PDB file of C-alpha atoms in Angstrom:
ATOM      1  CA  UNK A  16     -16.414  -2.375  -1.127  1.00 91.00           C
ATOM      2  CA  UNK A  17     -14.386  -5.564  -0.875  1.00 96.00           C
ATOM      3  CA  UNK A  18     -13.334  -6.329   2.701  1.00 97.00           C
ATOM      4  CA  UNK A  19     -10.120  -8.218   3.404  1.00 98.00           C
ATOM      5  CA  UNK A  20      -9.780 -10.213   6.606  1.00 97.00           C
ATOM      6  CA  UNK A  21      -6.372 -11.421   7.695  1.00 97.00           C
ATOM      7  CA  UNK A  22      -5.644 -13.961  10.381  1.00 95.00           C
ATOM      8  CA  UNK A  23      -4.089 -14.364  12.767  1.00 97.00           C
ATOM      9  CA  UNK A  24      -3.609 -10.741  13.766  1.00 97.00           C
ATOM     10  CA  UNK A  25      -0.506 -11.733  15.751  1.00 97.00           C
ATOM     11  CA  UNK A  26       1.680 -14.769  15.341  1.00 96.00           C
ATOM     12  CA  UNK A  27       4.495 -15.867  17.669  1.00 97.00           C
ATOM     13  CA  UNK A  28       7.125 -18.016  16.014  1.00 96.00           C
ATOM     14  CA  UNK A  29      10.761 -19.056  16.247  1.00 96.00           C
ATOM     15  CA  UNK A  30      13.576 -18.850  13.744  1.00 96.00           C
ATOM     16  CA  UNK A  31      13.298 -21.810  11.389  1.00 97.00           C
ATOM     17  CA  UNK A  32       9.523 -22.209  11.788  1.00 97.00           C
ATOM     18  CA  UNK A  33       7.189 -22.531   8.846  1.00 97.00           C
ATOM     19  CA  UNK A  34       4.701 -19.672   9.027  1.00 97.00           C
ATOM     20  CA  UNK A  35       1.373 -19.294   7.238  1.00 98.00           C
ATOM     21  CA  UNK A  36      -0.794 -16.182   7.132  1.00 98.00           C
ATOM     22  CA  UNK A  37      -4.299 -16.258   5.677  1.00 98.00           C
ATOM     23  CA  UNK A  38      -6.243 -13.529   3.909  1.00 98.00           C
ATOM     24  CA  UNK A  39      -9.931 -13.862   3.042  1.00 98.00           C
ATOM     25  CA  UNK A  40     -11.842 -11.596   0.662  1.00 98.00           C
ATOM     26  CA  UNK A  41     -15.518 -10.754   1.152  1.00 98.00           C
ATOM     27  CA  UNK A  42     -16.131 -11.594  -2.515  1.00 98.00           C
ATOM     28  CA  UNK A  43     -14.145 -13.233  -5.259  1.00 98.00           C
ATOM     29  CA  UNK A  44     -11.075 -11.322  -6.424  1.00 97.00           C
ATOM     30  CA  UNK A  45      -9.682 -13.944  -8.826  1.00 96.00           C
ATOM     31  CA  UNK A  46      -5.893 -13.781  -8.264  1.00 97.00           C
ATOM     32  CA  UNK A  47      -5.662 -10.010  -7.858  1.00 97.00           C
ATOM     33  CA  UNK A  48      -3.895 -10.112  -4.522  1.00 98.00           C
ATOM     34  CA  UNK A  49      -0.549  -8.827  -3.280  1.00 98.00           C
ATOM     35  CA  UNK A  50       1.400  -9.278  -0.053  1.00 98.00           C
ATOM     36  CA  UNK A  51       3.643  -6.705   1.616  1.00 98.00           C
ATOM     37  CA  UNK A  52       6.082  -6.734   4.508  1.00 98.00           C
ATOM     38  CA  UNK A  53       6.434  -3.674   6.721  1.00 98.00           C
ATOM     39  CA  UNK A  54       9.000  -3.014   9.434  1.00 98.00           C
ATOM     40  CA  UNK A  55       8.530  -0.305  12.096  1.00 96.00           C
ATOM     41  CA  UNK A  56       9.079   3.196  10.767  1.00 96.00           C
ATOM     42  CA  UNK A  57       9.540   1.987   7.186  1.00 98.00           C
ATOM     43  CA  UNK A  58       7.441   1.913   4.052  1.00 98.00           C
ATOM     44  CA  UNK A  59       5.926  -1.437   3.040  1.00 98.00           C
ATOM     45  CA  UNK A  60       7.840  -3.706   0.690  1.00 98.00           C
ATOM     46  CA  UNK A  61       6.199  -5.802  -2.037  1.00 98.00           C
ATOM     47  CA  UNK A  62       6.669  -9.559  -1.648  1.00 98.00           C
ATOM     48  CA  UNK A  63       4.057 -11.269  -3.820  1.00 98.00           C
ATOM     49  CA  UNK A  64       1.703 -10.117  -6.572  1.00 98.00           C
ATOM     50  CA  UNK A  65      -1.038 -11.852  -8.534  1.00 97.00           C
ATOM     51  CA  UNK A  66      -1.439 -14.189  -5.549  1.00 98.00           C
ATOM     52  CA  UNK A  67       1.627 -16.325  -6.233  1.00 98.00           C
ATOM     53  CA  UNK A  68       4.196 -14.355  -8.260  1.00 98.00           C
ATOM     54  CA  UNK A  69       7.285 -13.538  -6.219  1.00 98.00           C
ATOM     55  CA  UNK A  70       8.663 -10.034  -6.725  1.00 97.00           C
ATOM     56  CA  UNK A  71      12.225  -9.846  -7.987  1.00 97.00           C
ATOM     57  CA  UNK A  72      14.770  -9.828  -5.167  1.00 97.00           C
ATOM     58  CA  UNK A  73      12.443 -11.417  -2.608  1.00 98.00           C
ATOM     59  CA  UNK A  74      13.923 -14.514  -0.927  1.00 97.00           C
ATOM     60  CA  UNK A  75      12.602 -17.843  -2.150  1.00 97.00           C
ATOM     61  CA  UNK A  76      11.355 -18.774   1.333  1.00 97.00           C
ATOM     62  CA  UNK A  77       8.366 -16.503   0.657  1.00 98.00           C
ATOM     63  CA  UNK A  78       5.511 -17.969  -1.359  1.00 98.00           C
ATOM     64  CA  UNK A  79       1.867 -17.181  -2.002  1.00 98.00           C
ATOM     65  CA  UNK A  80      -1.105 -19.268  -3.027  1.00 98.00           C
ATOM     66  CA  UNK A  81      -4.855 -19.136  -3.454  1.00 98.00           C
ATOM     67  CA  UNK A  82      -7.520 -17.718  -5.705  1.00 98.00           C
ATOM     68  CA  UNK A  83     -11.093 -16.566  -5.444  1.00 97.00           C
ATOM     69  CA  UNK A  84     -11.587 -15.594  -1.812  1.00 98.00           C
ATOM     70  CA  UNK A  85      -8.926 -17.463   0.178  1.00 98.00           C
ATOM     71  CA  UNK A  86      -5.189 -16.752   0.034  1.00 98.00           C
ATOM     72  CA  UNK A  87      -2.096 -17.661   2.015  1.00 98.00           C
ATOM     73  CA  UNK A  88       1.389 -16.279   2.465  1.00 98.00           C
ATOM     74  CA  UNK A  89       3.921 -18.866   3.582  1.00 98.00           C
ATOM     75  CA  UNK A  90       7.416 -18.339   4.929  1.00 98.00           C
ATOM     76  CA  UNK A  91       9.077 -21.730   4.659  1.00 97.00           C
ATOM     77  CA  UNK A  92      11.783 -21.159   7.283  1.00 97.00           C
ATOM     78  CA  UNK A  93      11.463 -17.971   9.330  1.00 97.00           C
ATOM     79  CA  UNK A  94      14.605 -15.862   9.480  1.00 96.00           C
ATOM     80  CA  UNK A  95      15.485 -13.076  11.954  1.00 95.00           C
ATOM     81  CA  UNK A  96      14.882 -10.460   9.266  1.00 96.00           C
ATOM     82  CA  UNK A  97      11.307 -11.710   8.767  1.00 97.00           C
ATOM     83  CA  UNK A  98       9.921 -10.455  12.068  1.00 94.00           C
ATOM     84  CA  UNK A  99       7.628  -7.735  10.789  1.00 97.00           C
ATOM     85  CA  UNK A 100       4.000  -6.974   9.948  1.00 98.00           C
ATOM     86  CA  UNK A 101       2.483  -8.448   6.794  1.00 98.00           C
ATOM     87  CA  UNK A 102      -0.440  -7.058   4.814  1.00 98.00           C
ATOM     88  CA  UNK A 103      -2.514  -8.450   1.998  1.00 98.00           C
ATOM     89  CA  UNK A 104      -4.003  -6.124  -0.620  1.00 98.00           C
ATOM     90  CA  UNK A 105      -6.743  -6.808  -3.151  1.00 98.00           C
ATOM     91  CA  UNK A 106      -6.761  -4.937  -6.441  1.00 97.00           C
ATOM     92  CA  UNK A 107      -9.679  -6.597  -8.186  1.00 96.00           C
ATOM     93  CA  UNK A 108     -11.985  -3.679  -7.483  1.00 94.00           C
ATOM     94  CA  UNK A 109     -10.232  -0.481  -6.495  1.00 95.00           C
ATOM     95  CA  UNK A 110      -7.947  -1.527  -3.603  1.00 96.00           C
ATOM     96  CA  UNK A 111      -8.232  -2.648   0.000  1.00 97.00           C
ATOM     97  CA  UNK A 112      -5.717  -3.856   2.556  1.00 98.00           C
ATOM     98  CA  UNK A 113      -6.142  -6.462   5.212  1.00 98.00           C
ATOM     99  CA  UNK A 114      -5.644  -5.306   8.784  1.00 98.00           C
ATOM    100  CA  UNK A 115      -2.190  -6.847   9.053  1.00 98.00           C
ATOM    101  CA  UNK A 116      -0.479  -9.781  10.791  1.00 98.00           C
ATOM    102  CA  UNK A 117       2.380  -9.082  13.158  1.00 98.00           C
ATOM    103  CA  UNK A 118       4.975 -11.858  13.281  1.00 98.00           C
ATOM    104  CA  UNK A 119       6.711 -11.781  16.659  1.00 96.00           C
ATOM    105  CA  UNK A 120       9.597 -13.670  18.199  1.00 89.00           C
ATOM    106  CA  UNK A 121       8.384 -16.545  20.358  1.00 89.00           C
TER     107      UNK A 121
ATOM    108  CA  UNK B  20      16.921   3.002  -9.625  1.00 96.00           C
ATOM    109  CA  UNK B  21      13.294   3.866  -8.969  1.00 97.00           C
ATOM    110  CA  UNK B  22      12.889   6.577  -6.337  1.00 98.00           C
ATOM    111  CA  UNK B  23       9.848   8.322  -4.945  1.00 98.00           C
ATOM    112  CA  UNK B  24      10.806  11.323  -2.831  1.00 98.00           C
ATOM    113  CA  UNK B  25       8.050  12.852  -0.750  1.00 98.00           C
ATOM    114  CA  UNK B  26       7.739  16.316   0.749  1.00 98.00           C
ATOM    115  CA  UNK B  27       8.426  17.021   4.396  1.00 98.00           C
ATOM    116  CA  UNK B  28       6.267  16.795   7.513  1.00 98.00           C
ATOM    117  CA  UNK B  29       3.224  18.994   7.883  1.00 98.00           C
ATOM    118  CA  UNK B  30       1.313  20.315  10.888  1.00 98.00           C
ATOM    119  CA  UNK B  31      -2.186  21.574  10.159  1.00 98.00           C
ATOM    120  CA  UNK B  32      -5.159  22.827  12.098  1.00 98.00           C
ATOM    121  CA  UNK B  33      -8.559  21.147  11.837  1.00 98.00           C
ATOM    122  CA  UNK B  34     -10.446  22.360   8.775  1.00 98.00           C
ATOM    123  CA  UNK B  35      -7.294  23.191   6.835  1.00 98.00           C
ATOM    124  CA  UNK B  36      -5.932  21.469   3.718  1.00 98.00           C
ATOM    125  CA  UNK B  37      -2.648  19.708   3.072  1.00 98.00           C
ATOM    126  CA  UNK B  38      -0.902  18.989  -0.217  1.00 98.00           C
ATOM    127  CA  UNK B  39       1.773  16.298  -0.270  1.00 98.00           C
ATOM    128  CA  UNK B  40       4.131  15.892  -3.206  1.00 98.00           C
ATOM    129  CA  UNK B  41       5.899  12.802  -4.542  1.00 98.00           C
ATOM    130  CA  UNK B  42       8.801  13.321  -6.954  1.00 98.00           C
ATOM    131  CA  UNK B  43       9.446  10.262  -9.113  1.00 98.00           C
ATOM    132  CA  UNK B  44      12.729   9.369 -10.767  1.00 98.00           C
ATOM    133  CA  UNK B  45      14.492   6.393 -12.313  1.00 98.00           C
ATOM    134  CA  UNK B  46      11.648   5.263 -14.581  1.00 97.00           C
ATOM    135  CA  UNK B  47       9.278   6.473 -17.279  1.00 97.00           C
ATOM    136  CA  UNK B  48       6.757   8.381 -15.210  1.00 97.00           C
ATOM    137  CA  UNK B  49       3.861   8.098 -17.652  1.00 96.00           C
ATOM    138  CA  UNK B  50       4.127   4.305 -17.886  1.00 96.00           C
ATOM    139  CA  UNK B  51       2.729   3.801 -14.403  1.00 96.00           C
ATOM    140  CA  UNK B  52       0.194   5.110 -11.950  1.00 97.00           C
ATOM    141  CA  UNK B  53       0.615   6.473  -8.457  1.00 97.00           C
ATOM    142  CA  UNK B  54      -1.447   5.309  -5.508  1.00 97.00           C
ATOM    143  CA  UNK B  55      -1.655   7.049  -2.160  1.00 98.00           C
ATOM    144  CA  UNK B  56      -1.839   5.031   1.053  1.00 98.00           C
ATOM    145  CA  UNK B  57      -1.989   6.310   4.612  1.00 98.00           C
ATOM    146  CA  UNK B  58      -1.237   4.792   7.989  1.00 98.00           C
ATOM    147  CA  UNK B  59      -2.543   6.276  11.218  1.00 98.00           C
ATOM    148  CA  UNK B  60      -0.345   5.845  14.310  1.00 97.00           C
ATOM    149  CA  UNK B  61      -0.254   2.191  15.333  1.00 96.00           C
ATOM    150  CA  UNK B  62      -2.782   1.247  12.655  1.00 97.00           C
ATOM    151  CA  UNK B  63      -2.817  -0.598   9.351  1.00 98.00           C
ATOM    152  CA  UNK B  64      -2.560   0.575   5.767  1.00 98.00           C
ATOM    153  CA  UNK B  65      -5.444   2.419   4.117  1.00 98.00           C
ATOM    154  CA  UNK B  66      -5.647   2.944   0.357  1.00 98.00           C
ATOM    155  CA  UNK B  67      -6.836   6.445  -0.516  1.00 98.00           C
ATOM    156  CA  UNK B  68      -6.824   6.516  -4.278  1.00 97.00           C
ATOM    157  CA  UNK B  69      -4.959   6.151  -7.550  1.00 96.00           C
ATOM    158  CA  UNK B  70      -4.025   8.380 -10.455  1.00 96.00           C
ATOM    159  CA  UNK B  71      -2.760   7.433 -13.878  1.00 96.00           C
ATOM    160  CA  UNK B  72       0.360   9.397 -14.772  1.00 96.00           C
ATOM    161  CA  UNK B  73      -0.446   8.499 -18.370  1.00 94.00           C
ATOM    162  CA  UNK B  74      -3.862  10.126 -18.769  1.00 93.00           C
ATOM    163  CA  UNK B  75      -4.760  11.640 -15.393  1.00 94.00           C
ATOM    164  CA  UNK B  76      -7.605   9.212 -14.683  1.00 94.00           C
ATOM    165  CA  UNK B  77      -8.345   8.857 -11.002  1.00 96.00           C
ATOM    166  CA  UNK B  78     -10.072   6.401  -8.683  1.00 95.00           C
ATOM    167  CA  UNK B  79     -10.700   7.497  -5.111  1.00 96.00           C
ATOM    168  CA  UNK B  80     -11.737   5.354  -2.175  1.00 96.00           C
ATOM    169  CA  UNK B  81     -15.332   6.138  -1.313  1.00 96.00           C
ATOM    170  CA  UNK B  82     -14.292   7.300   2.139  1.00 96.00           C
ATOM    171  CA  UNK B  83     -12.281  10.181   0.637  1.00 97.00           C
ATOM    172  CA  UNK B  84     -14.528  11.117  -2.292  1.00 96.00           C
ATOM    173  CA  UNK B  85     -15.138  14.879  -2.300  1.00 96.00           C
ATOM    174  CA  UNK B  86     -12.288  15.567   0.115  1.00 98.00           C
ATOM    175  CA  UNK B  87      -9.220  14.407  -1.835  1.00 98.00           C
ATOM    176  CA  UNK B  88      -7.714  15.453  -5.154  1.00 98.00           C
ATOM    177  CA  UNK B  89      -4.821  13.663  -6.821  1.00 98.00           C
ATOM    178  CA  UNK B  90      -2.895  15.247  -9.665  1.00 98.00           C
ATOM    179  CA  UNK B  91       0.316  14.761 -11.579  1.00 98.00           C
ATOM    180  CA  UNK B  92       2.733  17.087 -13.354  1.00 98.00           C
ATOM    181  CA  UNK B  93       4.433  15.110 -16.100  1.00 97.00           C
ATOM    182  CA  UNK B  94       6.893  17.931 -16.811  1.00 97.00           C
ATOM    183  CA  UNK B  95       8.393  17.513 -13.339  1.00 98.00           C
ATOM    184  CA  UNK B  96       7.434  13.830 -12.844  1.00 98.00           C
ATOM    185  CA  UNK B  97       5.695  14.760  -9.606  1.00 98.00           C
ATOM    186  CA  UNK B  98       2.443  13.510  -8.137  1.00 98.00           C
ATOM    187  CA  UNK B  99       0.369  15.430  -5.628  1.00 98.00           C
ATOM    188  CA  UNK B 100      -2.279  14.511  -3.097  1.00 98.00           C
ATOM    189  CA  UNK B 101      -4.421  17.241  -1.553  1.00 98.00           C
ATOM    190  CA  UNK B 102      -6.690  16.430   1.390  1.00 98.00           C
ATOM    191  CA  UNK B 103      -9.160  19.070   2.539  1.00 98.00           C
ATOM    192  CA  UNK B 104     -11.263  19.682   5.647  1.00 98.00           C
ATOM    193  CA  UNK B 105      -8.691  17.985   7.828  1.00 98.00           C
ATOM    194  CA  UNK B 106      -9.745  16.348  11.098  1.00 98.00           C
ATOM    195  CA  UNK B 107      -7.677  14.991  13.946  1.00 97.00           C
ATOM    196  CA  UNK B 108      -8.202  11.444  12.685  1.00 97.00           C
ATOM    197  CA  UNK B 109      -6.407  12.394   9.451  1.00 98.00           C
ATOM    198  CA  UNK B 110      -3.179  12.403  11.464  1.00 98.00           C
ATOM    199  CA  UNK B 111      -1.113   9.739   9.722  1.00 98.00           C
ATOM    200  CA  UNK B 112       1.887   8.917   7.599  1.00 98.00           C
ATOM    201  CA  UNK B 113       0.960   9.396   3.952  1.00 98.00           C
ATOM    202  CA  UNK B 114       2.760   7.274   1.352  1.00 98.00           C
ATOM    203  CA  UNK B 115       2.870   7.502  -2.399  1.00 98.00           C
ATOM    204  CA  UNK B 116       3.564   4.270  -4.236  1.00 98.00           C
ATOM    205  CA  UNK B 117       4.276   3.390  -7.835  1.00 97.00           C
ATOM    206  CA  UNK B 118       1.253   1.544  -9.131  1.00 93.00           C
ATOM    207  CA  UNK B 119       1.735  -1.027 -11.864  1.00 92.00           C
ATOM    208  CA  UNK B 120      -1.478   0.079 -13.557  1.00 88.00           C
ATOM    209  CA  UNK B 121      -0.891   2.719 -16.204  1.00 83.00           C
ATOM    210  CA  UNK B 122      -4.375   3.591 -17.325  1.00 80.00           C
ATOM    211  CA  UNK B 123      -7.088   1.547 -15.657  1.00 80.00           C
ATOM    212  CA  UNK B 124      -7.947   0.930 -12.021  1.00 84.00           C
ATOM    213  CA  UNK B 125      -5.298   0.490  -9.329  1.00 88.00           C
ATOM    214  CA  UNK B 126      -2.972  -2.479  -9.295  1.00 93.00           C
ATOM    215  CA  UNK B 127      -0.221  -3.501  -6.911  1.00 96.00           C
ATOM    216  CA  UNK B 128       2.548  -1.217  -5.650  1.00 97.00           C
ATOM    217  CA  UNK B 129       6.162  -2.080  -6.372  1.00 96.00           C
ATOM    218  CA  UNK B 130       7.972   0.998  -5.045  1.00 98.00           C
ATOM    219  CA  UNK B 131       7.088   3.332  -2.198  1.00 98.00           C
ATOM    220  CA  UNK B 132       8.020   6.803  -1.054  1.00 98.00           C
ATOM    221  CA  UNK B 133       9.512   7.324   2.383  1.00 98.00           C
ATOM    222  CA  UNK B 134       6.262   8.685   3.805  1.00 98.00           C
ATOM    223  CA  UNK B 135       5.114  12.145   4.898  1.00 98.00           C
ATOM    224  CA  UNK B 136       3.922  12.707   8.452  1.00 98.00           C
ATOM    225  CA  UNK B 137       0.817  14.864   8.586  1.00 98.00           C
ATOM    226  CA  UNK B 138      -0.299  15.983  12.027  1.00 98.00           C
ATOM    227  CA  UNK B 139      -3.696  17.613  12.496  1.00 98.00           C
ATOM    228  CA  UNK B 140      -3.978  19.414  15.802  1.00 97.00           C
ATOM    229  CA  UNK B 141      -5.523  22.576  17.155  1.00 95.00           C
TER     230      UNK B 141
END
């Protein structure tokens, strides 16, 4: 099984900050990686697929990069609506999620 | 618009089975797959498996092999997930999600159901 490791597990930031979350795969997954945002009590919402493709309707402040085993999700200027938990997901071989990164208000 | 409407909450005893349904609408059901993902209280997301609504092919996470069955009914555009031999650590919110993969292995998930709470308790 492919393991996905996300870090940090918690991130404290302020509105307007640039935020970066990292996801590392235990073996190469090419660009078969997605990112999701989840708010408490809600289903996850797709942000990024194929490592860097932004889903329709997602604000342009969200971007993704990476390939192989190392990936990042960047929020260029954190907005109040962005405080949530973020998950990466590999779909190169079956599917696995990272353990999540909670973005908190500093 | 794409909608995935899941069945209501369930309370089961250890050793029992649960079957959760996911009614799809707003798109061509057989052009996509359905993945099932669960989330235990306060925990992260866990992928359980995928089914093609096109040909019925399935891929299950190794952890659930032998205990889970995923099916679809194309006449009613509904997907089902049955989990057997329930334990207390199966208590979770179970989500169905539209999977972009039609006929091969799972892909990414662009629409999600609202979730079904399954509680396993004696």
